[in-house]
């Protein structure tokens, strides 16, 4: 049996990293192929865990002209099931699969999408994805949004949370990680591993960190990630804001990094200032690394961060509250250790990689059986 995964982008992001973790556990169920529309960053990682991979450039305003090409690929592949990820792949994948007679279509919703705020955008998405039989939501928050905003019946939505391999986050060496970065042992260090896109609200974080520096003059902020949706102009605006806030010597823009566990080992805490999150993969990774998180209480984040037990939650868009939470957590090493240890225990119990894979295989079997009925 063959299954096709379709994803909009192979840029570094939570949805893509989740898919890399998921696919090895699906290969015992079927041969897995993959199609993507743009960005080649993670192609080597995906080549290692699928049978065949193809790039069809369907991004941009004229991507739909290649729908016949996608449909022809699906027809040739004789796929038992098509599984789509991210908005454009959801739409084009459902249309192309149904056009060639594939009835077993699954979509994973990885986020609460601001791009579907308008009623016209939601209507277009609903029309294009009508052939999708089941939707996987990565959190209860995403499930509720998918039901209420996209109109998908609740009985066609299944919550399957991300799972994580704990291996890369075990046995981390804080001192070695700091030496590699050239950061002293006593420097208060905050890590933000997030794309440089408007959703992630680095502008709020920078304004908050400027307040942190007034209390902790040697504090440093590491920002690991690159822009996808924001573009060069958005990135340039963040760099300008860094200068305007006199943070040039306090903030390091690291770009895309493949060593997130080591960066977390070096950091005292991890921060996420997002306006919305489906779940927050970096929050889960921080917990695996025994690092406390200071994050905005949006989307699925409160489902995995218990306030003042495994991390600290702050209101969306509130730079003052974020600054206060960061400062208080950086100043209290015993509290950081307690929060980090509790987060690690919670992560080990909750972010079950094999459970995620098994639940996805079971859903595939159900969808294929129902489609054949």
Coordinates of N, CA, C and O in Angstrom, one line a residue, residues 75-220:
X75 N -2.5 10.0 -9.6 CA -3.0 8.9 -10.4 C -2.0 7.9 -10.6 O -2.2 6.7 -10.4
X76 N -0.8 8.3 -11.0 CA 0.3 7.3 -11.3 C 0.7 6.5 -10.0 O 1.0 5.3 -10.1
X77 N 0.6 7.2 -8.9 CA 1.1 6.6 -7.7 C 0.1 5.5 -7.1 O 0.5 4.8 -6.2
X78 N -1.2 5.6 -7.5 CA -2.2 4.6 -7.0 C -2.2 4.6 -5.5 O -2.1 3.6 -4.9
X79 N -2.3 5.8 -4.9 CA -2.2 5.9 -3.5 C -3.5 5.5 -2.8 O -4.6 5.8 -3.3
X80 N -3.4 4.8 -1.7 CA -4.5 4.4 -0.9 C -5.0 5.6 -0.1 O -6.2 5.6 0.2
X81 N -4.1 6.5 0.2 CA -4.5 7.7 1.1 C -3.6 8.8 0.8 O -2.4 8.6 0.5
X82 N -4.1 10.0 0.8 CA -3.4 11.3 0.7 C -3.5 12.1 2.0 O -4.7 12.3 2.5
X83 N -2.4 12.5 2.5 CA -2.4 13.3 3.8 C -1.8 14.6 3.5 O -0.6 14.7 3.1
X84 N -2.5 15.7 3.8 CA -2.0 17.0 3.5 C -1.7 17.8 4.8 O -2.2 17.6 5.9
X85 N -0.7 18.8 4.6 CA -0.2 19.6 5.7 C -0.1 21.0 5.3 O 0.6 21.3 4.3
X86 N -0.7 22.0 6.0 CA -0.6 23.4 5.7 C -1.6 23.8 4.6 O -2.0 23.0 3.8
X87 N -2.0 25.1 4.7 CA -3.1 25.5 3.9 C -3.2 25.2 2.5 O -4.1 24.7 1.9
X88 N -2.1 25.6 1.7 CA -2.1 25.5 0.3 C -2.1 24.0 -0.1 O -2.8 23.6 -1.0
X89 N -1.4 23.2 0.7 CA -1.4 21.7 0.4 C -2.7 21.1 0.7 O -3.2 20.2 0.0
X90 N -3.4 21.6 1.8 CA -4.7 21.1 2.1 C -5.7 21.3 1.0 O -6.4 20.4 0.6
X91 N -5.6 22.5 0.4 CA -6.6 22.9 -0.7 C -6.2 22.1 -2.0 O -7.1 21.4 -2.5
X92 N -5.0 22.3 -2.5 CA -4.7 21.7 -3.7 C -4.6 20.1 -3.6 O -5.0 19.4 -4.6
X93 N -4.2 19.6 -2.5 CA -4.1 18.2 -2.3 C -5.5 17.6 -2.3 O -5.7 16.5 -3.0
X94 N -6.4 18.2 -1.7 CA -7.8 17.6 -1.6 C -8.4 17.7 -3.0 O -9.0 16.7 -3.5
X95 N -8.2 18.8 -3.7 CA -8.8 18.9 -5.1 C -8.2 17.9 -6.0 O -9.0 17.2 -6.8
X96 N -6.9 17.8 -6.0 CA -6.2 16.9 -7.0 C -6.5 15.4 -6.7 O -6.8 14.6 -7.6
X97 N -6.5 15.0 -5.4 CA -6.8 13.7 -5.0 C -8.2 13.2 -5.4 O -8.4 12.2 -6.0
X98 N -9.2 14.1 -5.1 CA -10.5 13.8 -5.4 C -10.8 13.7 -6.9 O -11.6 12.9 -7.4
X99 N -10.1 14.5 -7.6 CA -10.2 14.6 -9.1 C -9.8 13.2 -9.7 O -10.4 12.9 -10.8
X100 N -8.9 12.5 -9.1 CA -8.5 11.2 -9.7 C -9.0 10.0 -8.9 O -8.5 8.9 -9.1
X101 N -10.0 10.3 -8.1 CA -10.8 9.2 -7.5 C -10.3 8.7 -6.1 O -10.7 7.7 -5.6
X102 N -9.3 9.4 -5.5 CA -8.8 9.0 -4.2 C -9.8 9.6 -3.2 O -10.1 10.8 -3.1
X103 N -10.4 8.7 -2.4 CA -11.4 9.1 -1.4 C -10.9 9.2 0.0 O -11.5 9.9 0.9
X104 N -9.8 8.5 0.3 CA -9.2 8.6 1.6 C -8.2 9.7 1.7 O -7.1 9.7 1.3
X105 N -8.7 10.9 2.2 CA -8.0 12.1 2.3 C -8.0 12.6 3.7 O -9.1 12.7 4.4
X106 N -6.8 12.9 4.3 CA -6.6 13.3 5.7 C -5.9 14.6 5.6 O -5.0 14.8 4.8
X107 N -6.2 15.5 6.5 CA -5.5 16.8 6.7 C -5.1 17.0 8.1 O -5.9 16.6 9.0
X108 N -3.9 17.5 8.4 CA -3.5 17.8 9.7 C -3.5 19.4 9.8 O -2.8 20.0 9.0
X109 N -4.2 19.9 10.8 CA -4.2 21.3 11.1 C -3.1 21.6 12.1 O -3.3 21.1 13.3
X110 N -2.1 22.3 11.8 CA -0.9 22.5 12.7 C -1.0 23.8 13.4 O -0.2 24.1 14.3
X111 N -2.0 24.7 13.0 CA -2.0 26.0 13.6 C -3.4 26.6 13.6 O -4.3 26.1 12.9
X112 N -3.6 27.7 14.3 CA -4.8 28.5 14.2 C -4.4 29.6 13.2 O -3.6 30.5 13.5
X113 N -5.0 29.6 12.0 CA -4.5 30.4 10.9 C -5.1 31.7 10.8 O -6.3 31.9 10.5
X114 N -4.3 32.8 11.0 CA -4.8 34.1 10.9 C -5.2 34.4 9.5 O -6.1 35.3 9.2
X115 N -4.6 33.7 8.5 CA -4.9 34.0 7.1 C -6.4 33.5 6.7 O -6.8 33.9 5.7
X116 N -7.0 32.8 7.6 CA -8.4 32.4 7.4 C -9.4 33.2 8.2 O -10.5 32.7 8.5
X117 N -9.0 34.4 8.6 CA -9.9 35.2 9.5 C -11.1 35.7 8.7 O -12.2 35.9 9.2
X118 N -10.9 36.0 7.4 CA -12.0 36.6 6.6 C -12.9 35.5 6.2 O -12.5 34.3 6.0
X119 N -14.2 35.8 6.1 CA -15.2 34.8 5.8 C -15.0 34.3 4.4 O -15.3 33.1 4.1
X120 N -14.6 35.2 3.4 CA -14.3 34.7 2.1 C -13.2 33.7 2.0 O -13.3 32.7 1.3
X121 N -12.1 33.9 2.8 CA -11.0 33.0 2.8 C -11.4 31.7 3.4 O -11.1 30.6 2.9
X122 N -12.2 31.7 4.4 CA -12.7 30.5 5.0 C -13.6 29.7 4.1 O -13.6 28.5 4.0
X123 N -14.5 30.4 3.4 CA -15.4 29.8 2.4 C -14.7 29.1 1.3 O -15.0 28.0 0.9
X124 N -13.6 29.8 0.8 CA -12.8 29.2 -0.3 C -12.1 27.9 0.2 O -12.1 26.9 -0.5
X125 N -11.5 28.0 1.4 CA -10.8 26.9 2.0 C -11.8 25.7 2.2 O -11.5 24.6 1.9
X126 N -13.0 26.0 2.7 CA -14.0 24.9 3.0 C -14.4 24.3 1.7 O -14.6 23.0 1.7
X127 N -14.6 25.1 0.7 CA -15.0 24.5 -0.6 C -13.9 23.6 -1.2 O -14.2 22.5 -1.6
X128 N -12.7 24.0 -1.2 CA -11.6 23.2 -1.7 C -11.3 22.0 -1.0 O -11.0 21.0 -1.5
X129 N -11.5 22.0 0.4 CA -11.1 20.9 1.2 C -12.3 20.0 1.5 O -12.2 19.1 2.4
X130 N -13.5 20.2 0.9 CA -14.6 19.4 1.2 C -14.4 17.9 1.0 O -15.0 17.1 1.8
X131 N -13.6 17.5 0.1 CA -13.3 16.0 0.0 C -12.6 15.4 1.2 O -12.5 14.2 1.3
X132 N -12.0 16.2 2.0 CA -11.2 15.7 3.1 C -12.1 14.9 4.1 O -13.1 15.5 4.6
X133 N -11.7 13.7 4.4 CA -12.6 12.9 5.2 C -12.4 13.1 6.7 O -13.3 13.1 7.5
X134 N -11.1 13.2 7.1 CA -10.8 13.4 8.5 C -9.7 14.4 8.7 O -8.8 14.5 7.9
X135 N -9.9 15.2 9.8 CA -8.9 16.2 10.1 C -8.2 15.9 11.4 O -8.9 15.6 12.4
X136 N -6.9 15.9 11.4 CA -6.1 15.8 12.6 C -5.8 17.1 13.2 O -5.3 18.0 12.5
X137 N -6.2 17.4 14.4 CA -5.8 18.7 15.1 C -4.7 18.4 16.1 O -4.8 17.4 16.8
X138 N -3.7 19.2 16.2 CA -2.6 18.9 17.1 C -2.9 19.4 18.5 O -2.0 19.1 19.4
X139 N -4.0 20.0 18.8 CA -4.4 20.4 20.1 C -5.9 20.6 20.2 O -6.6 20.7 19.2
X140 N -6.4 20.6 21.4 CA -7.8 20.9 21.6 C -8.2 22.3 21.1 O -9.3 22.5 20.5
X141 N -7.3 23.3 21.2 CA -7.5 24.6 20.7 C -7.6 24.6 19.2 O -8.5 25.3 18.7
X142 N -6.8 23.9 18.5 CA -6.9 23.8 17.1 C -8.2 23.0 16.7 O -8.8 23.4 15.7
X143 N -8.5 22.0 17.4 CA -9.8 21.3 17.1 C -11.0 22.2 17.2 O -11.9 22.2 16.4
X144 N -11.0 23.0 18.3 CA -12.1 23.9 18.5 C -12.2 25.0 17.3 O -13.3 25.3 16.8
X145 N -11.0 25.5 17.0 CA -11.0 26.5 15.9 C -11.4 25.9 14.5 O -12.1 26.5 13.8
X146 N -10.9 24.6 14.3 CA -11.3 23.9 13.0 C -12.8 23.7 13.0 O -13.4 23.9 11.9
X147 N -13.4 23.4 14.1 CA -14.8 23.1 14.1 C -15.6 24.5 14.0 O -16.5 24.6 13.2
X148 N -15.3 25.5 14.8 CA -16.0 26.7 14.9 C -15.8 27.6 13.7 O -16.7 28.2 13.2
X149 N -14.5 27.7 13.3 CA -14.2 28.7 12.2 C -14.2 28.1 10.8 O -14.6 28.8 9.9
X150 N -13.9 26.8 10.7 CA -13.8 26.2 9.4 C -15.1 25.3 9.1 O -15.2 24.9 8.0
X151 N -15.9 25.1 10.2 CA -17.1 24.4 10.0 C -16.9 22.9 9.8 O -17.9 22.2 9.3
X152 N -15.8 22.3 10.2 CA -15.6 20.9 10.1 C -16.3 20.2 11.3 O -16.1 20.6 12.4
X153 N -17.2 19.3 11.0 CA -17.9 18.6 12.1 C -17.0 18.0 13.2 O -15.9 17.5 12.8
X154 N -17.3 18.1 14.4 CA -16.4 17.7 15.5 C -16.2 16.2 15.4 O -15.0 15.8 15.7
X155 N -17.1 15.4 14.9 CA -16.9 14.0 14.8 C -15.9 13.6 13.6 O -15.6 12.4 13.5
X156 N -15.5 14.6 12.8 CA -14.5 14.3 11.8 C -13.2 14.9 12.1 O -12.3 14.9 11.3
X157 N -13.0 15.3 13.4 CA -11.8 15.8 13.9 C -11.2 14.9 15.0 O -12.0 14.5 15.9
X158 N -10.0 14.6 14.9 CA -9.3 13.8 15.9 C -8.1 14.6 16.4 O -7.2 15.0 15.6
X159 N -8.0 14.7 17.7 CA -6.8 15.4 18.3 C -5.7 14.4 18.5 O -5.8 13.4 19.2
X160 N -4.6 14.6 17.8 CA -3.4 13.8 18.0 C -2.2 14.8 18.2 O -1.8 15.5 17.3
X161 N -1.8 14.9 19.4 CA -0.7 15.9 19.8 C 0.6 15.4 19.2 O 0.9 14.2 19.0
X162 N 1.5 16.4 19.0 CA 2.9 16.1 18.6 C 3.5 15.1 19.7 O 3.3 15.3 20.9
X163 N 4.4 14.3 19.2 CA 5.2 13.5 20.1 C 6.7 13.9 19.8 O 7.0 14.4 18.7
X164 N 7.5 13.6 20.8 CA 8.9 14.0 20.7 C 9.9 12.9 21.1 O 9.6 12.1 22.0
X165 N 11.0 12.8 20.4 CA 12.0 11.9 20.8 C 12.9 12.6 21.8 O 13.4 13.6 21.6
X166 N 12.9 12.0 23.0 CA 13.6 12.6 24.1 C 15.2 12.6 24.0 O 15.9 13.3 24.6
X167 N 15.7 11.7 23.1 CA 17.1 11.5 23.0 C 17.9 12.7 22.8 O 18.9 12.9 23.5
X168 N 17.6 13.6 21.8 CA 18.4 14.8 21.6 C 18.4 15.7 22.7 O 19.3 16.6 22.8
X169 N 17.5 15.6 23.7 CA 17.4 16.5 24.8 C 17.9 15.9 26.1 O 17.7 16.5 27.2
X170 N 18.5 14.8 26.0 CA 19.1 14.2 27.2 C 20.6 14.3 27.3 O 21.3 14.4 26.2
X171 N 21.1 14.4 28.5 CA 22.6 14.5 28.7 C 23.2 15.8 28.1 O 24.3 15.8 27.7
X172 N 22.4 16.9 28.2 CA 22.9 18.2 27.6 C 23.9 18.8 28.6 O 23.8 18.7 29.8
X173 N 24.9 19.4 28.0 CA 26.0 20.0 28.8 C 26.0 21.5 28.7 O 26.4 22.1 27.7
X174 N 25.5 22.2 29.7 CA 25.3 23.6 29.7 C 26.7 24.4 29.5 O 26.8 25.3 28.7
X175 N 27.7 23.9 30.2 CA 29.0 24.6 30.2 C 29.6 24.5 28.8 O 30.1 25.5 28.2
X176 N 29.5 23.3 28.2 CA 30.1 23.1 26.8 C 29.3 23.9 25.8 O 29.9 24.5 24.9
X177 N 28.0 24.0 26.0 CA 27.1 24.7 25.0 C 27.4 26.2 25.1 O 27.5 26.9 24.1
X178 N 27.7 26.7 26.3 CA 28.0 28.1 26.4 C 29.4 28.4 25.9 O 29.6 29.5 25.3
X179 N 30.3 27.5 26.1 CA 31.7 27.8 25.6 C 31.6 27.9 24.0 O 32.3 28.7 23.4
X180 N 30.8 27.0 23.4 CA 30.7 27.0 22.0 C 30.1 28.3 21.5 O 30.5 28.8 20.4
X181 N 29.2 28.9 22.2 CA 28.6 30.1 21.8 C 29.4 31.4 22.3 O 29.1 32.5 21.9
X182 N 30.4 31.1 23.1 CA 31.2 32.3 23.6 C 30.5 33.1 24.6 O 30.7 34.3 24.7
X183 N 29.7 32.4 25.5 CA 28.9 33.1 26.5 C 29.3 32.7 27.8 O 29.5 31.4 28.1
X184 N 29.6 33.6 28.7 CA 30.1 33.3 30.1 C 29.1 32.5 30.9 O 27.8 32.6 30.7
X185 N 29.6 31.8 31.9 CA 28.7 31.0 32.8 C 27.7 31.8 33.5 O 26.6 31.3 33.9
X186 N 28.0 33.0 33.9 CA 27.1 33.8 34.7 C 26.2 34.8 34.0 O 25.4 35.5 34.6
X187 N 26.2 34.7 32.6 CA 25.4 35.6 31.8 C 23.9 35.1 31.8 O 23.7 33.9 31.4
X188 N 22.9 35.9 32.2 CA 21.5 35.5 32.1 C 21.2 35.4 30.6 O 21.3 36.3 29.9
X189 N 20.7 34.2 30.2 CA 20.6 33.9 28.8 C 19.2 33.4 28.5 O 18.7 32.4 29.0
X190 N 18.5 34.1 27.5 CA 17.2 33.7 27.1 C 17.2 33.3 25.6 O 17.9 33.9 24.8
X191 N 16.5 32.2 25.3 CA 16.5 31.7 23.9 C 15.1 31.8 23.4 O 14.1 31.4 24.0
X192 N 15.0 32.4 22.2 CA 13.7 32.4 21.4 C 13.9 31.6 20.1 O 14.4 32.2 19.1
X193 N 13.5 30.4 20.1 CA 13.7 29.6 18.8 C 12.4 29.6 18.0 O 11.5 28.8 18.1
X194 N 12.2 30.7 17.2 CA 11.0 30.9 16.4 C 11.3 31.6 15.1 O 12.2 32.4 15.0
X195 N 10.5 31.3 14.1 CA 10.6 32.0 12.8 C 10.4 33.5 13.0 O 9.7 34.0 13.9
X196 N 11.1 34.3 12.2 CA 11.0 35.7 12.3 C 9.8 36.2 11.4 O 10.0 36.8 10.4
X197 N 8.6 35.9 11.9 CA 7.4 36.2 11.2 C 6.5 36.9 12.2 O 6.6 36.7 13.4
X198 N 5.5 37.7 11.7 CA 4.7 38.5 12.6 C 4.0 37.7 13.7 O 3.8 38.2 14.8
X199 N 3.6 36.4 13.4 CA 2.9 35.6 14.4 C 3.7 35.5 15.6 O 3.1 35.5 16.7
X200 N 5.0 35.5 15.5 CA 5.8 35.2 16.7 C 6.1 36.4 17.6 O 6.7 36.3 18.7
X201 N 5.8 37.6 17.1 CA 5.8 38.8 17.8 C 7.2 39.1 18.5 O 7.3 39.4 19.7
X202 N 8.2 39.0 17.7 CA 9.6 39.4 18.2 C 9.6 40.9 18.6 O 10.4 41.3 19.4
X203 N 8.7 41.7 18.0 CA 8.7 43.1 18.4 C 8.3 43.2 19.9 O 8.9 44.0 20.6
X204 N 7.3 42.5 20.3 CA 6.9 42.5 21.7 C 8.0 42.0 22.6 O 8.4 42.5 23.6
X205 N 8.7 40.9 22.1 CA 9.8 40.3 22.9 C 10.9 41.3 23.0 O 11.5 41.5 24.1
X206 N 11.3 42.0 22.0 CA 12.4 43.0 22.0 C 12.1 44.1 23.0 O 12.9 44.5 23.8
X207 N 10.8 44.6 23.0 CA 10.5 45.7 23.9 C 10.5 45.2 25.4 O 10.9 45.9 26.3
X208 N 10.1 43.9 25.6 CA 10.1 43.3 26.9 C 11.6 43.2 27.3 O 11.9 43.4 28.5
X209 N 12.4 42.7 26.4 CA 13.8 42.4 26.8 C 14.6 43.7 27.1 O 15.5 43.7 27.9
X210 N 14.2 44.8 26.5 CA 14.8 46.1 26.8 C 14.5 46.4 28.3 O 15.4 47.0 29.0
X211 N 13.4 46.1 28.8 CA 13.1 46.3 30.2 C 13.9 45.3 31.1 O 14.3 45.7 32.2
X212 N 14.0 44.1 30.6 CA 14.8 43.1 31.4 C 16.3 43.6 31.5 O 16.8 43.5 32.6
X213 N 16.8 44.2 30.5 CA 18.2 44.7 30.6 C 18.3 45.9 31.6 O 19.5 46.1 32.1
X214 N 17.3 46.6 31.9 CA 17.4 47.6 32.9 C 17.6 47.0 34.3 O 18.2 47.7 35.2
X215 N 17.2 45.8 34.5 CA 17.4 45.1 35.8 C 18.6 44.2 35.7 O 19.3 44.0 36.7
X216 N 18.8 43.6 34.6 CA 19.9 42.6 34.4 C 20.7 43.1 33.2 O 20.5 42.7 32.1
X217 N 21.7 44.0 33.5 CA 22.4 44.7 32.4 C 23.2 43.8 31.5 O 23.6 44.2 30.4
X218 N 23.6 42.6 32.0 CA 24.4 41.7 31.1 C 23.6 40.6 30.5 O 24.1 39.6 29.9
X219 N 22.2 40.6 30.6 CA 21.4 39.6 30.0 C 21.5 39.6 28.5 O 21.7 40.6 27.8
X220 N 21.4 38.4 27.9 CA 21.6 38.2 26.5 C 20.4 37.4 25.9 O 19.8 36.6 26.6

